[in-house]
Coordinates of C-alpha atoms and ligand atoms in Angstrom, one line a residue:
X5 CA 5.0 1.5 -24.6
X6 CA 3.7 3.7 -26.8
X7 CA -0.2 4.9 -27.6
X8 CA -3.2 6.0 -25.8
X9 CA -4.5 4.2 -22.9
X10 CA -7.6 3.2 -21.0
X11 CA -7.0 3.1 -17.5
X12 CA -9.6 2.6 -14.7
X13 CA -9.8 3.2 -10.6
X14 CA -11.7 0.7 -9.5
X15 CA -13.0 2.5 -5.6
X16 CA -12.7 5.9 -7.2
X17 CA -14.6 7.8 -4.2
X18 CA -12.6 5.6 -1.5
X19 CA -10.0 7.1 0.8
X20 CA -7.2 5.0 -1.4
X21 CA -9.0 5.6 -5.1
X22 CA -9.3 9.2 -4.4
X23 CA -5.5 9.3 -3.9
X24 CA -4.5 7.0 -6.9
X25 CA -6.8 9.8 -9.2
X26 CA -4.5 12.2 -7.3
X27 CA -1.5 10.4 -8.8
X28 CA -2.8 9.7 -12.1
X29 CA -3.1 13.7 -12.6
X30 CA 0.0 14.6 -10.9
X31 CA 1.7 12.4 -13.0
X32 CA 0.3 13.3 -16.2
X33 CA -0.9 9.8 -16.8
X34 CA -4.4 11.5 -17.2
X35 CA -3.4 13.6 -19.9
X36 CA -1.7 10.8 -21.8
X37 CA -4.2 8.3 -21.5
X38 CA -8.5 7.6 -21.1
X39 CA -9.2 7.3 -17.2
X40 CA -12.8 5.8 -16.0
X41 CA -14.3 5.6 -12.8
X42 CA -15.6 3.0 -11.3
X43 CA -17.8 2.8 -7.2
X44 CA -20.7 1.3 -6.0
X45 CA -24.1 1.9 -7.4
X46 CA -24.4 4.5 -4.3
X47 CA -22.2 6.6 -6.2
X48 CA -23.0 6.1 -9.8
X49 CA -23.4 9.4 -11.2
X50 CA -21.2 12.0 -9.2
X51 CA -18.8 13.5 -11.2
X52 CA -14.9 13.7 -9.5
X53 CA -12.3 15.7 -11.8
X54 CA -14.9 16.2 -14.8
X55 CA -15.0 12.7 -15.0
X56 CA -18.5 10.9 -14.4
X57 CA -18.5 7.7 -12.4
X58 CA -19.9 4.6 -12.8
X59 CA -21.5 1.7 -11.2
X60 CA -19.6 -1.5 -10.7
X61 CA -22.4 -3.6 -12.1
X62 CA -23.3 -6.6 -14.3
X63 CA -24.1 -4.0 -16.9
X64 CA -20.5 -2.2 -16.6
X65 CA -18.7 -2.3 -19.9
X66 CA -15.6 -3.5 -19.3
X67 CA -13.8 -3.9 -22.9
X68 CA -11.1 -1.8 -23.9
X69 CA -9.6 -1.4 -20.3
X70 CA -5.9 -1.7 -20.8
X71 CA -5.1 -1.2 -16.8
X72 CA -7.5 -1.5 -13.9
X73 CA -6.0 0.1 -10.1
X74 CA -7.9 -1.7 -7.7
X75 CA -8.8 -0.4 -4.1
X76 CA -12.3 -1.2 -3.2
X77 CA -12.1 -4.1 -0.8
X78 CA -11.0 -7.8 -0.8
X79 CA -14.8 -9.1 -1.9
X80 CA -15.0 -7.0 -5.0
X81 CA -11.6 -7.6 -5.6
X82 CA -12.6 -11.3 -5.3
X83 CA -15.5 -10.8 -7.8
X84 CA -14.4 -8.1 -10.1
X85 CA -10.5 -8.2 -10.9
X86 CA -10.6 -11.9 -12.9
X87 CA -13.7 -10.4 -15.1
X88 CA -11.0 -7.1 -16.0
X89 CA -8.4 -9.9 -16.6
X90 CA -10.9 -11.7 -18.4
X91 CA -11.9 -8.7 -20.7
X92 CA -8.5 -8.1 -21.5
X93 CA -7.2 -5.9 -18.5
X94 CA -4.5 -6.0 -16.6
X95 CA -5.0 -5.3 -12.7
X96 CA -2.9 -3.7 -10.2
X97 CA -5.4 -4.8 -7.0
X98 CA -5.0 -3.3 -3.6
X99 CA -6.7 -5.5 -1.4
X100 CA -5.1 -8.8 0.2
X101 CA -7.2 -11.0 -1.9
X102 CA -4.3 -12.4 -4.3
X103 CA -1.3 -11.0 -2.3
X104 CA -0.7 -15.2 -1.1
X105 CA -1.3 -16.8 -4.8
X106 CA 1.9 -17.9 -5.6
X107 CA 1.0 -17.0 -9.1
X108 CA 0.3 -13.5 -8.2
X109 CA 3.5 -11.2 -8.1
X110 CA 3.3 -9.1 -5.0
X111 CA 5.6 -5.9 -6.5
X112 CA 6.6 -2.8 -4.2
X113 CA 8.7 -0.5 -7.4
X114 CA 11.4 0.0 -6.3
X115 CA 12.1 -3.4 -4.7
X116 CA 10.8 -5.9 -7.2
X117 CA 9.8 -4.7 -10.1
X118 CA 11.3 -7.8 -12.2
X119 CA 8.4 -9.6 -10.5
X120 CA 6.2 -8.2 -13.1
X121 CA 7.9 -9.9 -15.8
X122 CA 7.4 -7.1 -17.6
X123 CA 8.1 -7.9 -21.9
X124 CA 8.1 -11.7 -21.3
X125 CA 5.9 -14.1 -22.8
X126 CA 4.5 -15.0 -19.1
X127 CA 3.7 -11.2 -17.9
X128 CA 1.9 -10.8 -15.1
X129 CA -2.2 -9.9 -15.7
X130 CA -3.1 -9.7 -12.1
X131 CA -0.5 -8.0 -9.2
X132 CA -0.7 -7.4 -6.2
X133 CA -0.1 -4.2 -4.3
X134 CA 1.3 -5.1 -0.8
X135 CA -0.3 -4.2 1.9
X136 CA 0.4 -0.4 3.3
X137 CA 2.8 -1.0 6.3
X138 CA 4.8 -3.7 4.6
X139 CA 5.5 -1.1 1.5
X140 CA 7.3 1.2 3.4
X141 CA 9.2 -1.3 5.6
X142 CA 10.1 -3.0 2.5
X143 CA 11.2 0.1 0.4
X144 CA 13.4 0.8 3.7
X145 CA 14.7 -2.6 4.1
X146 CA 15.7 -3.9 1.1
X147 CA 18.8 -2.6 0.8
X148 CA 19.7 -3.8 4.0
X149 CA 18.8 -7.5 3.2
X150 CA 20.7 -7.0 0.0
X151 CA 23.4 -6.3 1.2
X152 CA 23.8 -8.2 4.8
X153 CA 20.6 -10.7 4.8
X154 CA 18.3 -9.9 7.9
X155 CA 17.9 -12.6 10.0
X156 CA 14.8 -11.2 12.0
X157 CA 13.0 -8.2 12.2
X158 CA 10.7 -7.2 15.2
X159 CA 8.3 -4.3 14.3
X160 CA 5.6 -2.0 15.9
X161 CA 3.2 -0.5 14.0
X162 CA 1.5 2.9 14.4
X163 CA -0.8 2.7 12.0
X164 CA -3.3 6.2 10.5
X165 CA -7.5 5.6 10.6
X166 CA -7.4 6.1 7.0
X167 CA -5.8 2.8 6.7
X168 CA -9.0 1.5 7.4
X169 CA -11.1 3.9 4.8
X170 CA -13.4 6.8 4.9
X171 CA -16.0 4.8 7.4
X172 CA -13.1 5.4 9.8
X173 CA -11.4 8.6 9.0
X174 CA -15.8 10.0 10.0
X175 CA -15.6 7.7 13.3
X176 CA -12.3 9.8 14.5
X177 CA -13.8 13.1 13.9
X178 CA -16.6 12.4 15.4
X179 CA -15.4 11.1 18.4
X180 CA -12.7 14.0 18.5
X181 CA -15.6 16.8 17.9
X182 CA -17.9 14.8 20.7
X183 CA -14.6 14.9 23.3
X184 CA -13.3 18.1 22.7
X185 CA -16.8 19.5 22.9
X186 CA -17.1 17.7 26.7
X187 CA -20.0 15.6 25.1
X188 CA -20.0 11.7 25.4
X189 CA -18.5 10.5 22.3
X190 CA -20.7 8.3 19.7
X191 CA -19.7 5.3 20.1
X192 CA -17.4 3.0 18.0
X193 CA -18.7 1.3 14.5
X194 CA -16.1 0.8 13.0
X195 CA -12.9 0.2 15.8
X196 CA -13.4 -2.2 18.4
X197 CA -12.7 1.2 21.2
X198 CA -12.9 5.0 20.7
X199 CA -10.2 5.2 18.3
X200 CA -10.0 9.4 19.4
X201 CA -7.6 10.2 22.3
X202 CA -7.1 6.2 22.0
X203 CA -4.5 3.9 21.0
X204 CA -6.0 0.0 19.9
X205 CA -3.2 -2.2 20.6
X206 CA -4.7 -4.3 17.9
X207 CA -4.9 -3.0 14.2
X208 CA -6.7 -5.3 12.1
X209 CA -9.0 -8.6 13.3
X210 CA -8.5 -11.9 14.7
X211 CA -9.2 -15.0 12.2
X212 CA -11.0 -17.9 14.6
X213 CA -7.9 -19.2 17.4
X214 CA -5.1 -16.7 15.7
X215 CA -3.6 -14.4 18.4
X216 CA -2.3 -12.6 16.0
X217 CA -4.4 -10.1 14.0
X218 CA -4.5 -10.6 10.1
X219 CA -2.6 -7.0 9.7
X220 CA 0.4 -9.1 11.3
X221 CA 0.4 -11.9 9.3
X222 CA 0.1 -9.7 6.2
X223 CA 3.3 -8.2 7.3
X224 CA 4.6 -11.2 8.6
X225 CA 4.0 -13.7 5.0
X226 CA 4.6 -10.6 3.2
X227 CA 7.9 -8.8 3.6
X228 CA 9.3 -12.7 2.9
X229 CA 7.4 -13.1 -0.2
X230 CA 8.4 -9.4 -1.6
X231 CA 11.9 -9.9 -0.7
X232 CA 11.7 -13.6 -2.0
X233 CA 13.7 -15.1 1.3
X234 CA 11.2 -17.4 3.6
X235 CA 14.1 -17.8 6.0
X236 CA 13.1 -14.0 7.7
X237 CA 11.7 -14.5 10.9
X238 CA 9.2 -11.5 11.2
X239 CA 7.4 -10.3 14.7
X240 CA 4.9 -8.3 15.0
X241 CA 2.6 -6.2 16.7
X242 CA 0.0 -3.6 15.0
X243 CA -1.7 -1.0 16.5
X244 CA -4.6 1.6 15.3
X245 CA -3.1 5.3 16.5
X246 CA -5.7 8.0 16.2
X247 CA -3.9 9.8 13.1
X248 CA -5.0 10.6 10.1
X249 CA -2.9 9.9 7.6
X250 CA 0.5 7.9 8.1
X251 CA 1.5 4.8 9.2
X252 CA 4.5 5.0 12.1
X253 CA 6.8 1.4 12.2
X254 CA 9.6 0.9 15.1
X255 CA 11.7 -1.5 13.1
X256 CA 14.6 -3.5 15.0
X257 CA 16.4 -5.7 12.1
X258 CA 19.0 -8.1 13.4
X259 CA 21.4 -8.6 10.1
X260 CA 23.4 -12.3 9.0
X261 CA 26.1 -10.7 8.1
X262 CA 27.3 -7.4 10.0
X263 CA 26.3 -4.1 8.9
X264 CA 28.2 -0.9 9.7
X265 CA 26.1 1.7 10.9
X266 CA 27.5 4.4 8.5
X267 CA 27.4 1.6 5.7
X268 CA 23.6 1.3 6.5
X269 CA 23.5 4.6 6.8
X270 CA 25.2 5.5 3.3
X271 CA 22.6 2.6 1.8
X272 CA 19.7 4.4 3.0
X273 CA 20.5 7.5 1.8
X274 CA 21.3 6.1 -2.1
X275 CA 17.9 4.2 -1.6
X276 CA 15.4 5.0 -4.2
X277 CA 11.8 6.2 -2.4
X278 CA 13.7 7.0 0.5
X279 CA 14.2 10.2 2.8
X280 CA 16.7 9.8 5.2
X281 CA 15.2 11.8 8.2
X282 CA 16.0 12.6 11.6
X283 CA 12.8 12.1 13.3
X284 CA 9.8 11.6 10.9
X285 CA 6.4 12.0 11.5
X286 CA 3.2 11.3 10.1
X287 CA 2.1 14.9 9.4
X288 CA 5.5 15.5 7.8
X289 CA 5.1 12.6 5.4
X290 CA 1.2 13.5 4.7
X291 CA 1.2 14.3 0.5
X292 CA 5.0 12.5 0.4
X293 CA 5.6 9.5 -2.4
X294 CA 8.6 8.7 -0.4
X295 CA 9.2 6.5 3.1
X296 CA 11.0 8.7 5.6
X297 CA 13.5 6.9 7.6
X298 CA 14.9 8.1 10.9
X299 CA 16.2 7.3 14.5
X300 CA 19.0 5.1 12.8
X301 CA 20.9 3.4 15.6
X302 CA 22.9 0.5 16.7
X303 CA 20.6 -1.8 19.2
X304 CA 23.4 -2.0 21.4
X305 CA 21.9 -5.9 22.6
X306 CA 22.8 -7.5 19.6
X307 CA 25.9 -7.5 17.9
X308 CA 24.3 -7.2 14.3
X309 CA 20.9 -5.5 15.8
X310 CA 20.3 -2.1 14.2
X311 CA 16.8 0.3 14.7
X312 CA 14.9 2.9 13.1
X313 CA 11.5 4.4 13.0
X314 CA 9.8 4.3 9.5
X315 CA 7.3 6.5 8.6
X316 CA 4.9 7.1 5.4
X317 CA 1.7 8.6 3.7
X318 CA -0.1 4.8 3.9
X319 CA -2.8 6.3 1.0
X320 CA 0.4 7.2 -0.9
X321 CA 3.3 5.4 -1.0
X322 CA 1.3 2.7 0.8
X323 CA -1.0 2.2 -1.7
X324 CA -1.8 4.6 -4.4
X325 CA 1.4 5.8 -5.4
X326 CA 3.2 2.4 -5.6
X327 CA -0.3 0.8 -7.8
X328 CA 0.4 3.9 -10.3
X329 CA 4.2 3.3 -10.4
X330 CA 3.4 -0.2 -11.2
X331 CA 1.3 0.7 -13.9
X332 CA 3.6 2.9 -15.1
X333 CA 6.0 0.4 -15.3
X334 CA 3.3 -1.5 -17.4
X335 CA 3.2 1.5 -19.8
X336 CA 6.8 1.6 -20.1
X337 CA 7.2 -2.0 -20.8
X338 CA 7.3 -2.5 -24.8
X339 CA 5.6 -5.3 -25.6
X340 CA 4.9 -5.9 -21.8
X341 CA 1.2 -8.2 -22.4
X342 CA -1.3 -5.1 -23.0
X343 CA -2.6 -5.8 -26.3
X344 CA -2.2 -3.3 -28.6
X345 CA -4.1 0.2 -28.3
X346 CA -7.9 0.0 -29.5
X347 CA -7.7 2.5 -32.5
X348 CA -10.6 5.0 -31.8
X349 CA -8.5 5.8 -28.3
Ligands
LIG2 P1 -18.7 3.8 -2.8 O1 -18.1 5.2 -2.4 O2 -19.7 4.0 -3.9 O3 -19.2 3.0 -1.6 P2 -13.0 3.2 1.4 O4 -11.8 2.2 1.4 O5 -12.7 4.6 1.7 O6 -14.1 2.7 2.3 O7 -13.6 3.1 -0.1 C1 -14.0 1.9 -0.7 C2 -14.2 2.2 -2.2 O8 -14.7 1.0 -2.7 C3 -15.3 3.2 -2.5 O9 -14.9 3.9 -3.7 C4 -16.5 2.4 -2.7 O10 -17.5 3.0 -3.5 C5 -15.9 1.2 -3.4 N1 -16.8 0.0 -3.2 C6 -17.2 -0.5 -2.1 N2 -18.0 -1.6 -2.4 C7 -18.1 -1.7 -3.7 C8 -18.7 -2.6 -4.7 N3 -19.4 -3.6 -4.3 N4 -18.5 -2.4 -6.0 C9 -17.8 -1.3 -6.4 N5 -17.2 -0.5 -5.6 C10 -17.3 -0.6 -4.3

């Protein structure tokens, strides 16, 4: 599509909205198009990249916006991404507060990007980015399922503090500072533990009488809704690892049909957003728009059971890169449901 666009970052001076600007820039979707700014009242004002932002308020002009990249949390998601639609927008959100409407695609690029519907008559207004450890399972897996089906998938998650936002990413330092400097740590706000020299065998919370935390049963309703089977059987367990940046996954797939090792291997290595590694690491995929997959091996207990470790940059790939390749997709998408361009832009 063709013309100059308005584009907004809704969370601008968050840990994720920082990272889509990033994008926006590298990409040269800033050049080609308006970008606005959009945080709290707390940081109405400061000016990030020459660009001044502005408060999220009941006074926020909102017309023109062609595409609006959520990341500031489920509640303003809640409040904030039908007024967008409703002014004409389309959203990319972030948060998990559509990712179960049935109505709302829920689009990792490289996987399903026909879920948009981009060009048709019924084009998605509102998507859904998927939560940050199912992206870079799924952009990992679905070749695999295309190919063979998987029957079950039992993953462990080693997931980065900024997952959980700036709040956190201060918590870890500061704990790490305190330790290292033989003082007593301050002590947790944000984790339920020290999260520094720590590992939290539970990322995410507990909904009342669920023993399994609501990171899980993202990844769990998730990866069947992206890969549009509900017949996966999906096990979990997520756990907060004192890292930065970059989610870890040990991923054991069991496959219907069986799937040759070298075939898997030759399908991971074609795979689009994939870097087929021999050990990954966080720090290695910190910066990276692509999911590093390594330690590919036969689980010699089953006879269709294969394993790898799956690693990526959770603020990239995991959620600002893949909400900017969706609304590149958008921009690319003639006739895709963005009204036409407003004519002073
Ligand atoms: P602010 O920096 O002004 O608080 P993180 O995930 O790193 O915690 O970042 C959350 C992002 O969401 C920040 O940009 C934050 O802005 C923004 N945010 C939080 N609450 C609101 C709100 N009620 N309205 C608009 N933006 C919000």
């Amino acid at each position: 599509m063709s013309g100059r666009r308005r584009i907004a970052v809704v969370g601008a001076t968050g840990a994720v909205g920082t990272v889509m600007l990033q994008c926006l820039t590298e990409r040269g979707l800033d050049r080609e198009h308006e970008i606005l700014l959009f945080a709290s009242e707390r940081s109405a004002g400061r000016v990030i990249n020459g660009r001044t932002v502005r408060a999220l308020d009941e006074r926020a002009d909102l017309s023109g916006i062609d595409i609006a990249l959520f990341s500031a949390g489920a509640g303003t998601s809640r409040i904030w991404a039908p007024r967008f639609v409703e002014a004409g927008a389309t959203v990319v959100d972030n948060s998990s507060a559509f990712r179960r409407d049935p109505e709302v695609p829920l689009v990792v690029s490289e996987v399903n990007p026909h879920a948009l519907r981009v060009g048709e008559p019924g084009a998605a207004k509102l998507i859904a980015n998927p939560n940050c450890s199912t992206m870079q399972m799924m952009v990992a897996l679905a070749p695999i399922h295309r190919e063979a089906g998987i029957a079950r998938l039992v993953v462990s998650t080693y997931q980065s503090v900024s997952g959980t936002g700036q709040r956190a990413l201060a918590e870890l330092d500061a704990q790490a500072r305190a330790s290292l400097a033989g003082e007593p740590a301050p002590a947790p706000q944000v984790y339920p533990d020290l999260i520094a020299f720590n590992v939290i065998g539970a990322a995410g919370s507990f909904a009342d009488g669920d023993d399994h935390t609501d990171e899980e049963r993202k990844m769990m309703f998730e990866t069947c809704k992206i890969l549009e089977d509900e017949e996966i059987a999906v096990a979990v367990t997520c756990v907060r690892v004192p890292v930065r940046v970059g989610h870890s996954e040990a991923v054991n797939i069991e496959t219907r049909a069986h799937l040759p090792l070298e075939r898997a291997r030759e399908l991971l290595a074609a795979a689009p957003g994939v870097i087929l590694d021999e050990v990954p690491s966080p720090l290695r995929s910190e910066g990276r728009d692509e999911v590093f997959v390594g330690r590919l091996r036969r689980d010699p207990t089953h006879p269709n059971g294969l394993a790898m470790f799956v690693v990526a940059d959770n603020l990239r790939k995991g959620a600002a890169t893949n909400a900017v390749q969706i609304a590149e997709l958008l921009l690319a998408g003639a006739g895709h449901g963005l009204s036409a361009p407003a004519a002073a832009l």
